[in-house]
C-alpha positions as a printed NumPy array, in Angstrom:
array([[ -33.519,  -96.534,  -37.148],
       [ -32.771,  -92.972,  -36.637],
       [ -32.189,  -92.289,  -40.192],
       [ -34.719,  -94.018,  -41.358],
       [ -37.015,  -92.11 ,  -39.238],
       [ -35.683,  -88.832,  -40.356],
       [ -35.765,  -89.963,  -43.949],
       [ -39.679,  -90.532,  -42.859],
       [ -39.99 ,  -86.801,  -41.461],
       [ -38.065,  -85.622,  -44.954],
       [ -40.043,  -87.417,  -47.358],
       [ -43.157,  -88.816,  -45.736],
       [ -44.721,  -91.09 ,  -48.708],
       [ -44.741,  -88.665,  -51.278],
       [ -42.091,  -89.201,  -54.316],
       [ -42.486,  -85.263,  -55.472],
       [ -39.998,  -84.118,  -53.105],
       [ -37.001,  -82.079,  -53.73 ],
       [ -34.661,  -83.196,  -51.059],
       [ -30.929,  -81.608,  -50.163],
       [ -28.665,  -83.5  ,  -47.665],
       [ -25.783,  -81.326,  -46.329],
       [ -23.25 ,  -83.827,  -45.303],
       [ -22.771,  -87.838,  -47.323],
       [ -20.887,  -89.131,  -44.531],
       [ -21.034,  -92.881,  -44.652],
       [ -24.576,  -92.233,  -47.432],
       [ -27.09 ,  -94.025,  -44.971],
       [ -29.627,  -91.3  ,  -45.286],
       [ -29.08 ,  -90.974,  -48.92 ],
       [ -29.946,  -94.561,  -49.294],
       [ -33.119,  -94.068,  -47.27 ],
       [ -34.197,  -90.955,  -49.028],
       [ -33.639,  -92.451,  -52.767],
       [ -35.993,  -95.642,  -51.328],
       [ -38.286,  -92.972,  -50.712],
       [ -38.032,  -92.279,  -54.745],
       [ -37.844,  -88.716,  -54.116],
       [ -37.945,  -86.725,  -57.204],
       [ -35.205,  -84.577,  -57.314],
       [ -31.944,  -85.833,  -54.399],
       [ -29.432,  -83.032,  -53.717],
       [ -26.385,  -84.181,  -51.654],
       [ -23.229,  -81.463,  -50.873],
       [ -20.39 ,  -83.109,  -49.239],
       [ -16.562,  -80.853,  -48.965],
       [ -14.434,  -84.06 ,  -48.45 ],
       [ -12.633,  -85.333,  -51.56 ],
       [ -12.353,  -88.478,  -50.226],
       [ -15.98 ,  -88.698,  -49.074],
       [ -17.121,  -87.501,  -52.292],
       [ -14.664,  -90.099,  -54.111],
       [ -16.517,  -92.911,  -52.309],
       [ -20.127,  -91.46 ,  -53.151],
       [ -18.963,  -91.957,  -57.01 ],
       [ -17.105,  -94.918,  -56.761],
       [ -21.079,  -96.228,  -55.284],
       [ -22.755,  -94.866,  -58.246],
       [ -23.954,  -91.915,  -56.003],
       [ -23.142,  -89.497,  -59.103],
       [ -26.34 ,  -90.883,  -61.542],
       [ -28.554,  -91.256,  -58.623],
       [ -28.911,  -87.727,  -57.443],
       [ -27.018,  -84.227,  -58.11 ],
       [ -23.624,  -84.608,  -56.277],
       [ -21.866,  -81.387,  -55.468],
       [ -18.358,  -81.398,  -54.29 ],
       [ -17.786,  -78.232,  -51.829],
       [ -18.197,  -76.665,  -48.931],
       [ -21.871,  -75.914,  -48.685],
       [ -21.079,  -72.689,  -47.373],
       [ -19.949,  -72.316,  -50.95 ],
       [ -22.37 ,  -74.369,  -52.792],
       [ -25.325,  -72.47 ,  -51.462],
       [ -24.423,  -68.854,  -51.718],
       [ -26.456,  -67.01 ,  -54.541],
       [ -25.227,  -68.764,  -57.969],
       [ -23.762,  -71.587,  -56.1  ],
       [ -24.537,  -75.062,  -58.03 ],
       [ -26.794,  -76.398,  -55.084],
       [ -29.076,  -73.006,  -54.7  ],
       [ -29.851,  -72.751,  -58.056],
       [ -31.627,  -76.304,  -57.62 ],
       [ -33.221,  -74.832,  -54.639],
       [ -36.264,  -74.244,  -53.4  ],
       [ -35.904,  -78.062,  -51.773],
       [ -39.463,  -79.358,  -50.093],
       [ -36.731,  -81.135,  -47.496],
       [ -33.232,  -80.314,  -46.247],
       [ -31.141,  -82.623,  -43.807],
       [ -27.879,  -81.574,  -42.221],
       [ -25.584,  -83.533,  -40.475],
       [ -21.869,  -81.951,  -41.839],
       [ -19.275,  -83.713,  -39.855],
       [ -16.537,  -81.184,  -37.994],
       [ -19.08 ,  -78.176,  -37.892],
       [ -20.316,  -76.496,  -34.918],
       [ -23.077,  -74.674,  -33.77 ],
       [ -22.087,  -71.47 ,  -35.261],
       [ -21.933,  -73.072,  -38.591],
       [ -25.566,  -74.726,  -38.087],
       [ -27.246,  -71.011,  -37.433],
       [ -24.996,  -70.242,  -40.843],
       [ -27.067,  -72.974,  -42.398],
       [ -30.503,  -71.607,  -40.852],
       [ -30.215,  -67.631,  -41.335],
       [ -30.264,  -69.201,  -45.278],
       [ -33.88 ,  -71.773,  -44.738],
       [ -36.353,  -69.413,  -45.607],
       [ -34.761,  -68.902,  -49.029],
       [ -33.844,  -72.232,  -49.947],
       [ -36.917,  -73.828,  -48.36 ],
       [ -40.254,  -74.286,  -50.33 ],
       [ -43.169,  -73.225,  -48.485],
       [ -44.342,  -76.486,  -46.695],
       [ -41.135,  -76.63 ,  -46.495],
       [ -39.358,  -79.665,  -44.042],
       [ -35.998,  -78.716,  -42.413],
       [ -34.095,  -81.385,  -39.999],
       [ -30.957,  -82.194,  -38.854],
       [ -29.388,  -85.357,  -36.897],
       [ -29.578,  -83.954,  -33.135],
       [ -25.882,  -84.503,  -31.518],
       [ -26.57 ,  -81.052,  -29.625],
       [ -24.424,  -81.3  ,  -26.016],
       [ -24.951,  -85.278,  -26.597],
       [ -22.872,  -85.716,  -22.849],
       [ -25.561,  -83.601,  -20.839],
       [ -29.52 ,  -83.968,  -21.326],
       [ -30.192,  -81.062,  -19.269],
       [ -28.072,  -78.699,  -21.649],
       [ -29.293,  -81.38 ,  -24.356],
       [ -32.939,  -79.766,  -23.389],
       [ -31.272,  -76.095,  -23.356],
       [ -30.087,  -76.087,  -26.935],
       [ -32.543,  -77.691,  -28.436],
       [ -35.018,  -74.682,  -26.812],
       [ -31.944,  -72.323,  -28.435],
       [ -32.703,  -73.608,  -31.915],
       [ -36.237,  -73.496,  -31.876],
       [ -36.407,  -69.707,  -30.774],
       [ -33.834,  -69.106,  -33.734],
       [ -35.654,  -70.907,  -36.206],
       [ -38.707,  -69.146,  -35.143],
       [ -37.434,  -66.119,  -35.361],
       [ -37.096,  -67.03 ,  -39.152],
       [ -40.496,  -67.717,  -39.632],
       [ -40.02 ,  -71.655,  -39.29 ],
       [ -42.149,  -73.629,  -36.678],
       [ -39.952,  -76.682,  -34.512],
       [ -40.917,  -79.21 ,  -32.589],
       [ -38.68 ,  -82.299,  -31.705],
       [ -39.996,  -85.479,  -31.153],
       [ -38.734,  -88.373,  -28.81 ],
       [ -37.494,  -91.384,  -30.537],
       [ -36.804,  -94.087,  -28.514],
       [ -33.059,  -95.487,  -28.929],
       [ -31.451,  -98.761,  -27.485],
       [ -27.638,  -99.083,  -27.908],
       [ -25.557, -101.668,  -25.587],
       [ -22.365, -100.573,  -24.719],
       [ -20.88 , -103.172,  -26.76 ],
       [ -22.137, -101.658,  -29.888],
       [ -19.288,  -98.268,  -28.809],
       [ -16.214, -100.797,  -28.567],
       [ -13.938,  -98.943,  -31.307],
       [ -15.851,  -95.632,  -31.641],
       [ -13.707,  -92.815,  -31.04 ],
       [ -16.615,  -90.407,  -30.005],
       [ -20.256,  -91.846,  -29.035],
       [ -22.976,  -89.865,  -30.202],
       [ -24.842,  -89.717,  -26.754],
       [ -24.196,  -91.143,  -23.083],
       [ -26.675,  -92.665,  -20.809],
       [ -29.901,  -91.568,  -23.03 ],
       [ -32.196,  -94.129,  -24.123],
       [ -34.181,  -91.248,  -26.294],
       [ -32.751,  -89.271,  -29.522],
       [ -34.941,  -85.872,  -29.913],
       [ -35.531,  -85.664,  -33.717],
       [ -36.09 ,  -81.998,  -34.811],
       [ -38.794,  -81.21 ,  -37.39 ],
       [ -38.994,  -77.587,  -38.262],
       [ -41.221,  -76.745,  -41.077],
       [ -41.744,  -73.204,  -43.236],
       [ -45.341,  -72.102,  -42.877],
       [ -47.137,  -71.952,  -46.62 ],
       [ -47.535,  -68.193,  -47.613],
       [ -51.829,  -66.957,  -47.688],
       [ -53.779,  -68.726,  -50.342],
       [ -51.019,  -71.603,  -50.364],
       [ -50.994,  -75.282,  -49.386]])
């Protein structure tokens, strides 16, 4: 439910978007977003062996695959920025950290289309809601600073412990709401 609702944010009902998705990981919001028929699907993942399973599921013909770091991929004359600007950009690159994310935003306003949608899957201090509360204030100040407006909106969430037998790291503890950020890059005068 949580990426389908962030596929919803991303795409809406539209099938004109230009979506990039930092991050395949298992491909669940890939799925989602190509359902949405989006017109033009943009995924960068770094790991080989990630990657190798995106091709080996036919991930290749169904949207512009770009093996690398997107660090690398979305510098000037990188292979993913010269598809940019995107109407819709997800992150959710496994291993990174926060410094990496504010990497990622310095770069929105250039890569996102006026109208723009930016969001990202919210595992911000997922042990503490109070510092939850404090970082997610962080990034909206930063991407406001960059001209991009935030607001996160409650989803509600329902997992039973059983559903954690095996996981190595839970997403969340003792939170029965997941804060789904939704920042958006104003149009420009005389646009939208």
């Amino acid at each position: 439910p949580l990426m389908a609702a962030h596929a919803h944010v991303l795409c809406g009902d539209a099938h004109d978007r230009r979506v990039l998705n930092i991050g395949f990981g298992m491909g669940i919001i890939d799925g989602l977003i190509h359902e949405r028929g989006a017109a033009a699907h943009t995924i960068i993942e770094a790991h080989p062996a990630v990657v190798a399973k995106a091709r080996r599921d036919g991930w290749a013909e169904r949207a512009s695959l770009v093996e690398a770091r997107w660090q690398d991929a979305l510098v000037p004359g990188g292979a993913a920025r010269a598809l940019a600007p995107y109407d819709a950009i997800f992150y959710d690159a496994y291993a990174e950290d926060y410094s990496d994310m504010r990497e990622l935003h310095a770069l929105l306003p250039e890569l996102l289309a006026p109208g723009g949608v930016y969001s990202f899957f919210n595992g911000l201090c997922p042990d503490n809601i109070f510092f939850h509360g404090v970082v997610c204030q962080l990034v909206q100040l930063e991407l406001a600073e960059l001209g991009l407006a935030c607001e996160f909106h409650p989803v509600p969430i329902s997992v039973a412990e059983a559903e954690w037998v095996g996981v190595a790291r839970k997403y969340w503890h003792g939170r029965d709401t997941y804060y789904l950020p939704v920042a958006q890059l104003p149009y420009k005068e005389n646009e939208g």
